[in-house]
PDB file of C-alpha atoms in Angstrom:
ATOM      1  CA  UNK A   1     -35.654-214.778 -31.941  1.00  0.00           C
ATOM      2  CA  UNK A   2     -36.687-212.467 -29.506  1.00  0.00           C
ATOM      3  CA  UNK A   3     -34.092-209.920 -30.794  1.00  0.00           C
ATOM      4  CA  UNK A   4     -35.410-210.191 -34.229  1.00  0.00           C
ATOM      5  CA  UNK A   5     -39.004-209.686 -32.800  1.00  0.00           C
ATOM      6  CA  UNK A   6     -37.993-206.576 -30.712  1.00  0.00           C
ATOM      7  CA  UNK A   7     -36.333-205.061 -33.973  1.00  0.00           C
ATOM      8  CA  UNK A   8     -39.198-205.832 -36.051  1.00  0.00           C
ATOM      9  CA  UNK A   9     -41.568-204.279 -33.484  1.00  0.00           C
ATOM     10  CA  UNK A  10     -39.343-201.096 -33.487  1.00  0.00           C
ATOM     11  CA  UNK A  11     -39.311-200.778 -37.250  1.00  0.00           C
ATOM     12  CA  UNK A  12     -43.098-201.290 -37.350  1.00  0.00           C
ATOM     13  CA  UNK A  13     -43.890-198.648 -34.469  1.00  0.00           C
ATOM     14  CA  UNK A  14     -41.257-196.158 -36.451  1.00  0.00           C
ATOM     15  CA  UNK A  15     -43.217-196.848 -39.754  1.00  0.00           C
ATOM     16  CA  UNK A  16     -46.610-195.810 -38.253  1.00  0.00           C
ATOM     17  CA  UNK A  17     -45.824-192.559 -37.435  1.00  0.00           C
ATOM     18  CA  UNK A  18     -48.610-190.135 -37.980  1.00  0.00           C
ATOM     19  CA  UNK A  19     -48.416-187.836 -41.300  1.00  0.00           C
ATOM     20  CA  UNK A  20     -46.973-184.274 -40.769  1.00  0.00           C
ATOM     21  CA  UNK A  21     -48.442-181.276 -42.354  1.00  0.00           C
ATOM     22  CA  UNK A  22     -47.192-180.046 -45.479  1.00  0.00           C
ATOM     23  CA  UNK A  23     -46.603-176.327 -45.838  1.00  0.00           C
ATOM     24  CA  UNK A  24     -46.408-174.152 -48.781  1.00  0.00           C
ATOM     25  CA  UNK A  25     -42.905-173.216 -50.070  1.00  0.00           C
ATOM     26  CA  UNK A  26     -43.939-169.606 -50.340  1.00  0.00           C
ATOM     27  CA  UNK A  27     -46.923-167.873 -48.975  1.00  0.00           C
ATOM     28  CA  UNK A  28     -48.871-164.890 -50.768  1.00  0.00           C
ATOM     29  CA  UNK A  29     -50.527-161.924 -48.760  1.00  0.00           C
ATOM     30  CA  UNK A  30     -53.255-161.511 -50.912  1.00  0.00           C
ATOM     31  CA  UNK A  31     -52.210-158.359 -52.149  1.00  0.00           C
ATOM     32  CA  UNK A  32     -53.098-159.248 -55.760  1.00  0.00           C
ATOM     33  CA  UNK A  33     -56.677-159.993 -54.647  1.00  0.00           C
ATOM     34  CA  UNK A  34     -56.748-156.773 -52.569  1.00  0.00           C
ATOM     35  CA  UNK A  35     -55.527-154.601 -55.425  1.00  0.00           C
ATOM     36  CA  UNK A  36     -57.931-156.225 -57.857  1.00  0.00           C
ATOM     37  CA  UNK A  37     -60.960-155.441 -55.284  1.00  0.00           C
ATOM     38  CA  UNK A  38     -59.862-151.899 -55.215  1.00  0.00           C
ATOM     39  CA  UNK A  39     -59.671-151.314 -59.171  1.00  0.00           C
ATOM     40  CA  UNK A  40     -63.057-153.110 -59.264  1.00  0.00           C
ATOM     41  CA  UNK A  41     -64.460-150.786 -56.877  1.00  0.00           C
ATOM     42  CA  UNK A  42     -62.753-147.418 -58.631  1.00  0.00           C
ATOM     43  CA  UNK A  43     -64.156-148.901 -62.025  1.00  0.00           C
ATOM     44  CA  UNK A  44     -67.592-149.398 -60.863  1.00  0.00           C
ATOM     45  CA  UNK A  45     -67.495-145.976 -58.804  1.00  0.00           C
ATOM     46  CA  UNK A  46     -66.385-144.116 -62.228  1.00  0.00           C
ATOM     47  CA  UNK A  47     -68.940-145.983 -64.192  1.00  0.00           C
ATOM     48  CA  UNK A  48     -71.596-144.835 -61.736  1.00  0.00           C
ATOM     49  CA  UNK A  49     -70.537-141.373 -61.843  1.00  0.00           C
ATOM     50  CA  UNK A  50     -70.639-141.300 -65.533  1.00  0.00           C
ATOM     51  CA  UNK A  51     -74.167-142.788 -65.638  1.00  0.00           C
ATOM     52  CA  UNK A  52     -75.263-140.331 -63.328  1.00  0.00           C
ATOM     53  CA  UNK A  53     -73.740-137.399 -65.477  1.00  0.00           C
ATOM     54  CA  UNK A  54     -75.782-138.925 -68.405  1.00  0.00           C
ATOM     55  CA  UNK A  55     -78.910-138.940 -66.300  1.00  0.00           C
ATOM     56  CA  UNK A  56     -78.507-135.389 -65.241  1.00  0.00           C
ATOM     57  CA  UNK A  57     -78.223-134.118 -68.774  1.00  0.00           C
ATOM     58  CA  UNK A  58     -81.699-135.761 -69.220  1.00  0.00           C
ATOM     59  CA  UNK A  59     -83.853-133.483 -67.214  1.00  0.00           C
ATOM     60  CA  UNK A  60     -87.075-134.250 -68.323  1.00  0.00           C
ATOM     61  CA  UNK A  61     -86.612-137.924 -67.570  1.00  0.00           C
ATOM     62  CA  UNK A  62     -87.635-139.047 -64.070  1.00  0.00           C
ATOM     63  CA  UNK A  63     -85.356-141.747 -63.183  1.00  0.00           C
ATOM     64  CA  UNK A  64     -85.616-144.140 -60.382  1.00  0.00           C
ATOM     65  CA  UNK A  65     -82.932-145.935 -58.493  1.00  0.00           C
ATOM     66  CA  UNK A  66     -83.140-149.738 -57.811  1.00  0.00           C
ATOM     67  CA  UNK A  67     -82.004-151.264 -54.662  1.00  0.00           C
ATOM     68  CA  UNK A  68     -80.095-153.702 -56.632  1.00  0.00           C
ATOM     69  CA  UNK A  69     -77.494-150.945 -58.238  1.00  0.00           C
ATOM     70  CA  UNK A  70     -79.107-149.510 -61.275  1.00  0.00           C
ATOM     71  CA  UNK A  71     -81.352-146.962 -62.607  1.00  0.00           C
ATOM     72  CA  UNK A  72     -84.316-147.017 -64.724  1.00  0.00           C
ATOM     73  CA  UNK A  73     -87.536-145.075 -65.955  1.00  0.00           C
ATOM     74  CA  UNK A  74     -90.650-146.005 -67.237  1.00  0.00           C
ATOM     75  CA  UNK A  75     -91.612-145.390 -71.037  1.00  0.00           C
ATOM     76  CA  UNK A  76     -94.823-146.721 -70.432  1.00  0.00           C
ATOM     77  CA  UNK A  77     -96.491-147.653 -67.119  1.00  0.00           C
ATOM     78  CA  UNK A  78     -99.458-149.741 -66.501  1.00  0.00           C
ATOM     79  CA  UNK A  79    -102.184-147.521 -65.298  1.00  0.00           C
ATOM     80  CA  UNK A  80    -104.591-150.395 -64.467  1.00  0.00           C
ATOM     81  CA  UNK A  81    -105.326-150.467 -60.948  1.00  0.00           C
ATOM     82  CA  UNK A  82    -106.093-154.234 -61.134  1.00  0.00           C
ATOM     83  CA  UNK A  83    -102.598-154.840 -62.777  1.00  0.00           C
ATOM     84  CA  UNK A  84    -100.528-155.091 -59.835  1.00  0.00           C
ATOM     85  CA  UNK A  85     -98.738-158.429 -60.454  1.00  0.00           C
ATOM     86  CA  UNK A  86     -94.836-158.575 -60.776  1.00  0.00           C
ATOM     87  CA  UNK A  87     -93.181-161.920 -61.788  1.00  0.00           C
ATOM     88  CA  UNK A  88     -92.157-164.369 -59.038  1.00  0.00           C
ATOM     89  CA  UNK A  89     -89.733-167.206 -58.639  1.00  0.00           C
ATOM     90  CA  UNK A  90     -90.624-169.666 -61.553  1.00  0.00           C
ATOM     91  CA  UNK A  91     -92.966-167.522 -63.406  1.00  0.00           C
ATOM     92  CA  UNK A  92     -92.520-167.546 -67.076  1.00  0.00           C
ATOM     93  CA  UNK A  93     -92.254-164.126 -68.448  1.00  0.00           C
ATOM     94  CA  UNK A  94     -92.304-162.985 -72.057  1.00  0.00           C
ATOM     95  CA  UNK A  95     -90.564-160.043 -73.089  1.00  0.00           C
ATOM     96  CA  UNK A  96     -88.485-158.298 -75.834  1.00  0.00           C
ATOM     97  CA  UNK A  97     -85.610-155.839 -75.430  1.00  0.00           C
ATOM     98  CA  UNK A  98     -83.185-153.589 -77.130  1.00  0.00           C
ATOM     99  CA  UNK A  99     -79.611-152.716 -75.981  1.00  0.00           C
ATOM    100  CA  UNK A 100     -77.616-149.595 -76.536  1.00  0.00           C
ATOM    101  CA  UNK A 101     -74.842-147.686 -74.970  1.00  0.00           C
ATOM    102  CA  UNK A 102     -75.270-145.564 -72.106  1.00  0.00           C
ATOM    103  CA  UNK A 103     -74.906-142.520 -74.614  1.00  0.00           C
ATOM    104  CA  UNK A 104     -77.874-144.077 -76.674  1.00  0.00           C
ATOM    105  CA  UNK A 105     -75.755-145.517 -79.701  1.00  0.00           C
ATOM    106  CA  UNK A 106     -77.750-148.890 -80.592  1.00  0.00           C
ATOM    107  CA  UNK A 107     -76.175-152.071 -80.046  1.00  0.00           C
ATOM    108  CA  UNK A 108     -79.023-154.628 -80.401  1.00  0.00           C
ATOM    109  CA  UNK A 109     -82.051-152.682 -82.145  1.00  0.00           C
ATOM    110  CA  UNK A 110     -85.438-153.390 -81.473  1.00  0.00           C
ATOM    111  CA  UNK A 111     -86.527-156.689 -82.965  1.00  0.00           C
ATOM    112  CA  UNK A 112     -82.578-157.916 -83.375  1.00  0.00           C
ATOM    113  CA  UNK A 113     -83.127-160.207 -80.397  1.00  0.00           C
ATOM    114  CA  UNK A 114     -86.120-162.477 -80.577  1.00  0.00           C
ATOM    115  CA  UNK A 115     -88.962-162.290 -78.223  1.00  0.00           C
ATOM    116  CA  UNK A 116     -87.919-164.177 -75.078  1.00  0.00           C
ATOM    117  CA  UNK A 117     -89.820-166.619 -72.977  1.00  0.00           C
ATOM    118  CA  UNK A 118     -87.673-166.659 -69.554  1.00  0.00           C
ATOM    119  CA  UNK A 119     -88.334-168.674 -66.333  1.00  0.00           C
ATOM    120  CA  UNK A 120     -87.590-166.296 -63.581  1.00  0.00           C
ATOM    121  CA  UNK A 121     -84.462-167.099 -61.821  1.00  0.00           C
ATOM    122  CA  UNK A 122     -84.397-170.759 -63.395  1.00  0.00           C
ATOM    123  CA  UNK A 123     -82.348-169.978 -66.524  1.00  0.00           C
ATOM    124  CA  UNK A 124     -79.558-167.816 -67.437  1.00  0.00           C
ATOM    125  CA  UNK A 125     -79.904-164.051 -68.092  1.00  0.00           C
ATOM    126  CA  UNK A 126     -77.669-161.455 -67.209  1.00  0.00           C
ATOM    127  CA  UNK A 127     -77.985-159.949 -63.818  1.00  0.00           C
ATOM    128  CA  UNK A 128     -79.562-156.644 -64.203  1.00  0.00           C
ATOM    129  CA  UNK A 129     -82.180-157.831 -66.818  1.00  0.00           C
ATOM    130  CA  UNK A 130     -83.131-160.776 -64.407  1.00  0.00           C
ATOM    131  CA  UNK A 131     -83.721-158.135 -61.348  1.00  0.00           C
ATOM    132  CA  UNK A 132     -85.200-155.499 -63.569  1.00  0.00           C
ATOM    133  CA  UNK A 133     -87.987-157.909 -64.755  1.00  0.00           C
ATOM    134  CA  UNK A 134     -88.918-158.335 -60.927  1.00  0.00           C
ATOM    135  CA  UNK A 135     -89.916-154.644 -61.119  1.00  0.00           C
ATOM    136  CA  UNK A 136     -92.255-154.719 -63.931  1.00  0.00           C
ATOM    137  CA  UNK A 137     -96.054-155.483 -64.707  1.00  0.00           C
ATOM    138  CA  UNK A 138     -97.554-156.712 -67.711  1.00  0.00           C
ATOM    139  CA  UNK A 139     -97.559-154.373 -70.524  1.00  0.00           C
ATOM    140  CA  UNK A 140     -95.007-152.006 -69.306  1.00  0.00           C
ATOM    141  CA  UNK A 141     -91.946-150.846 -70.854  1.00  0.00           C
ATOM    142  CA  UNK A 142     -88.929-149.603 -69.021  1.00  0.00           C
ATOM    143  CA  UNK A 143     -85.341-148.464 -69.885  1.00  0.00           C
ATOM    144  CA  UNK A 144     -82.698-149.632 -67.512  1.00  0.00           C
ATOM    145  CA  UNK A 145     -79.210-148.187 -67.111  1.00  0.00           C
ATOM    146  CA  UNK A 146     -76.787-151.133 -65.956  1.00  0.00           C
ATOM    147  CA  UNK A 147     -73.161-150.589 -64.879  1.00  0.00           C
ATOM    148  CA  UNK A 148     -71.030-153.237 -66.437  1.00  0.00           C
ATOM    149  CA  UNK A 149     -71.181-155.444 -63.344  1.00  0.00           C
ATOM    150  CA  UNK A 150     -74.995-155.437 -63.738  1.00  0.00           C
ATOM    151  CA  UNK A 151     -74.640-156.230 -67.421  1.00  0.00           C
ATOM    152  CA  UNK A 152     -72.233-158.316 -68.975  1.00  0.00           C
ATOM    153  CA  UNK A 153     -69.253-157.701 -66.800  1.00  0.00           C
ATOM    154  CA  UNK A 154     -65.693-158.344 -67.768  1.00  0.00           C
ATOM    155  CA  UNK A 155     -66.360-160.916 -70.572  1.00  0.00           C
ATOM    156  CA  UNK A 156     -68.963-158.888 -72.452  1.00  0.00           C
ATOM    157  CA  UNK A 157     -71.426-160.888 -74.403  1.00  0.00           C
ATOM    158  CA  UNK A 158     -68.696-162.260 -76.978  1.00  0.00           C
ATOM    159  CA  UNK A 159     -70.557-160.451 -79.905  1.00  0.00           C
ATOM    160  CA  UNK A 160     -71.142-156.851 -79.737  1.00  0.00           C
ATOM    161  CA  UNK A 161     -70.878-155.869 -76.134  1.00  0.00           C
ATOM    162  CA  UNK A 162     -67.279-155.444 -75.066  1.00  0.00           C
ATOM    163  CA  UNK A 163     -65.618-155.832 -71.607  1.00  0.00           C
ATOM    164  CA  UNK A 164     -66.750-153.690 -68.825  1.00  0.00           C
ATOM    165  CA  UNK A 165     -69.362-151.811 -70.804  1.00  0.00           C
ATOM    166  CA  UNK A 166     -72.235-150.058 -68.915  1.00  0.00           C
ATOM    167  CA  UNK A 167     -75.417-150.430 -70.995  1.00  0.00           C
ATOM    168  CA  UNK A 168     -79.054-149.139 -71.466  1.00  0.00           C
ATOM    169  CA  UNK A 169     -81.720-152.047 -72.082  1.00  0.00           C
ATOM    170  CA  UNK A 170     -85.054-151.056 -73.135  1.00  0.00           C
ATOM    171  CA  UNK A 171     -87.596-153.873 -71.977  1.00  0.00           C
ATOM    172  CA  UNK A 172     -91.163-154.429 -73.033  1.00  0.00           C
ATOM    173  CA  UNK A 173     -93.090-157.155 -70.794  1.00  0.00           C
ATOM    174  CA  UNK A 174     -95.577-158.674 -72.765  1.00  0.00           C
ATOM    175  CA  UNK A 175     -96.913-161.433 -70.467  1.00  0.00           C
ATOM    176  CA  UNK A 176     -96.560-163.115 -67.098  1.00  0.00           C
ATOM    177  CA  UNK A 177     -97.458-166.805 -66.847  1.00  0.00           C
ATOM    178  CA  UNK A 178     -97.708-168.542 -63.269  1.00  0.00           C
ATOM    179  CA  UNK A 179     -95.334-171.198 -62.659  1.00  0.00           C
ATOM    180  CA  UNK A 180     -96.808-174.381 -63.653  1.00  0.00           C
ATOM    181  CA  UNK A 181     -96.971-176.010 -60.481  1.00  0.00           C
ATOM    182  CA  UNK A 182     -98.859-172.904 -58.879  1.00  0.00           C
ATOM    183  CA  UNK A 183    -101.572-173.183 -61.584  1.00  0.00           C
ATOM    184  CA  UNK A 184    -102.344-176.839 -60.448  1.00  0.00           C
ATOM    185  CA  UNK A 185    -102.411-176.123 -56.744  1.00  0.00           C
ATOM    186  CA  UNK A 186    -104.689-173.170 -57.115  1.00  0.00           C
TER     187      UNK A 186
END
């Protein structure tokens, strides 16, 4: 009986061995990702060089560079000294826009896209337009030049804008409505 108990304890102890880590059969060095990053950097640099070339051909226009990696100019700038408010997180903005290629060929003409009501940073909107709206005041019209990674990126808009396409967007900001919670608290 003792012999059976000893064997049982040995089998029990052997079966309670802690699990060993499993290692991958093959390891990738990450070279594919590194190559992809390099390709994207080159593509962005080429797009930005092309945009700068187009801007250089337009000597009568005063282009401004944003800290977010795109360029813009004012078609209509507010001269009202009391109109200093730009949209904040949660504000609702009412705007319309048209989109064209960097060369000026219309993609979505004025009025083709309906007037938008957008809650700042709480709804989906392509990156460049979301960042551009934050620079605007009520009543202003601004033309933005976006590299593809600030526009619709690799996938395009699945309608008229293709993959990796830099665009120009002409935006008119009609109204900024304070976030509803802010109005109650004021």
